[in-house]
Phi, psi and omega in degrees: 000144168309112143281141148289123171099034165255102179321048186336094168107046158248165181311189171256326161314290188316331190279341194262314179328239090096287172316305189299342200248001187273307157316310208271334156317277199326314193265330176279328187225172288352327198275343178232002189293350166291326188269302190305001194247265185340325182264355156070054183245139173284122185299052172284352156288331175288302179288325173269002145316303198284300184326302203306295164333299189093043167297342202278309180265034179322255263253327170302090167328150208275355170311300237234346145105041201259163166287318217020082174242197191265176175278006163268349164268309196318305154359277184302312206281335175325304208279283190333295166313311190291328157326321179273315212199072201313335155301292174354285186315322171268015154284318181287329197315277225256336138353300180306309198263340168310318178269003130330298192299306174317333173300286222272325187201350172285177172288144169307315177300275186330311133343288188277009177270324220246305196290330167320320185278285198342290220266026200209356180054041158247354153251125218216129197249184182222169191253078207235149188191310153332124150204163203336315191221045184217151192227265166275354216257060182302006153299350206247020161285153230216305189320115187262134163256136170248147183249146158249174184337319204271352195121301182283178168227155174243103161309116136204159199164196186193116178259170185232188217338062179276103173316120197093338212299007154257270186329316179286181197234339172219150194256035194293127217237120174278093174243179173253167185236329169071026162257037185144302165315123178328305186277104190303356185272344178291329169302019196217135219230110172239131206256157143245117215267106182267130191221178194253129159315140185145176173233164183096184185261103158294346134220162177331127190050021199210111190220143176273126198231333179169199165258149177272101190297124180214146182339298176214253184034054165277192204357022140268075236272137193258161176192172155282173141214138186233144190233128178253066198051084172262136184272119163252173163248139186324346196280317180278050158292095190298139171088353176079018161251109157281150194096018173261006194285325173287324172284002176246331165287318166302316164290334158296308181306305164347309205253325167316319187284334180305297191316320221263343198285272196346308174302310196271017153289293178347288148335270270252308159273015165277303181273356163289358200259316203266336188294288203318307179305310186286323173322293173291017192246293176282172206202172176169108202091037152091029174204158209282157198277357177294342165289348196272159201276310188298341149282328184290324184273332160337271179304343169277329180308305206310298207305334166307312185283340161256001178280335204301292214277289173359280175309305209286335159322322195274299204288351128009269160026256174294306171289322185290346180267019191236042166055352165316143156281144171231033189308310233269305206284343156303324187280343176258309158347259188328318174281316172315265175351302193287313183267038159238318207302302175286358149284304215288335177289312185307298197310326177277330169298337175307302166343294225245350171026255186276317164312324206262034162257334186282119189279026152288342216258132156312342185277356184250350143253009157320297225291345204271313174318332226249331178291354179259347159320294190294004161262310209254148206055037148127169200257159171303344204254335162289323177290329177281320178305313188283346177298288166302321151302334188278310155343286206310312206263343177295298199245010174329119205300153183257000000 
């Protein structure tokens, strides 16, 4: 049978990844994401599975004890997972980018403290940039690093949705520094941050207070972190500079936008799985409803609309591993992927017609997953913004 979504010009290693992870969706996670999502239970048979495969250090170069593979495998293993269970994805999701960042702008001392435990997952990371009143507008961060006599700094502030934020062990942390610099974006800083797994005060001055209850994303935790003069040192500085943080945080996100189209591919051929198969199953007017023409064109958009988010997802990618900015072709990803994704999940729940309101049916809990695509690492309408500027500058009248 014709799978969707299969990928032409990868290695024999990508292929073999990629198989092994396929596998292990099928057998480990489908099977169980329905009780486990509906009980809102965090997947640890699951994740340490994925330790096993050697998912945390897909991406960790093999110096540092790592895969080293490209962000075009990492992708493909995304969209599979999220295809089983889309929390899944998002336990590794902000893991990525934390060591992305660590690639990409730490100190060589930071690289050899951090990516080894990364990449065997026992040091397990988190994203923080968010907070209570801050949305797209990262100028309007409010969390302070102070610096003191001595050198060090005292973090206190208060961040909001951080993924892992109970499960992780490092922290990269968006603050402002306030020293000096003109440009408020030049002020801003990302520390890594070390706390203890857990709820309560994970380190001195650094406390997790509980989960955040959300529509769907179940059983991966979501948290706050509120920091009360947590005293750090100048060394966890990432890159050991301060005021570099908002371009290195773009860059995370940059690469964040791959994941999230990769997830809301994932979505997209899931519920493409579950239309057709139910299409061939149930009947009406004495014939299965995949013969009535208004379904038959249902389904031809749909598979149309996930190889379309497939492709642009893969050259994403694909640019980003050649070293290139890709800002503008991450954001039509992501916005595409996310608004086709939440069609092609809707059109199947359409399917599925009064069952797919019912939570035996997989499709109900897709349809409440499929909505944080359209949120999360920016709303389509912050992606048309950087698409379009970049346009304006692209074709700019002489």
């Amino acid at each position: 049978m014709t799978r969707l979504c299969e990928t032409e010009g990868l290695s024999e290693d990508q292929v073999e990844i990629l198989k092994a992870v396929r596998q292990f969706v099928e057998k480990k996670v489908i099977p169980v994401a329905q009780e486990l999502e509906h009980s809102d239970t965090y997947p640890q048979e699951i994740v340490d599975g994925l330790k096993e495969l050697g998912v945390f250090g897909l991406t960790i170069p093999e110096a540092y004890g790592g895969l080293g593979e490209s962000l075009l495998t990492y992708a493909l293993v995304v969209e599979e997972i999220a295809r089983g269970w889309m929390s899944v994805s998002g336990v590794i999701n902000t893991h990525f980018i934390v060591a992305y960042l660590l690639m990409q702008h730490g100190t060589e001392e930071q690289k050899q403290k951090y990516l080894p435990r990364m990449a065997t997952g026992e040091v397990r990371g988190a994203f923080s940039m968010s907070e209570p009143a801050l949305g797209s507008d990262v100028s309007a961060v409010s969390t302070k690093a102070v610096k003191q006599e001595d050198g060090s700094y005292a973090i206190t502030g208060q961040k909001m949705w951080l993924t892992n934020g109970a499960s992780s062990t490092l922290v990269a942390l968006l603050t402002k520094t306030d020293e000096g610099a003109e440009s408020v974006y030049k002020n801003m800083t990302t520390f890594l941050v070390e706390k203890e797994a857990g709820f309560g005060e994970t380190a001195k001055g650094v406390t997790v207070p509980g989960k955040l209850e959300k529509m769907g994303y179940k059983g991966v935790e979501t948290t706050e972190l509120i920091l009360d003069g947590h005293q750090i040192g100048a060394e966890q500085i990432l890159g050991g500079q301060p005021g570099k943080g908002f371009s290195q945080m773009m860059d995370g996100v940059e690469v964040g936008r791959v994941n999230v189209a990769a997830r809301a591919c994932g979505l997209a051929i899931r519920g493409f799985e579950l239309a057709i198969a139910y299409a061939q199953q149930r009947k009406t007017f004495g014939k299965i409803i995949a013969e009535h023409q208004a379904i038959l064109f249902r389904i031809a958009e749909m598979a149309t609309k996930v190889e379309t988010i497939h492709t642009m997802m893969v050259r994403a990618a694909r640019l980003k591993d050649t070293g290139r900015r890709m800002d503008v072709e991450a954001g039509m990803a992501k916005m595409l992927a996310s608004e086709y994704a939440n069609e092609v999940v809707e059109d199947s729940f359409r399917i599925h017609g009064g069952y797919g309101y019912s939570k035996e049916y997989e499709i109900e809990r897709l349809m409440r997953e499929v909505k944080f695509m359209l949120i999360g690492e920016g709303t389509s309408d912050i992606q048309k913004m950087i698409i379009g500027r970049s346009l304006l500058k692209d074709y700019k009248l002489e």
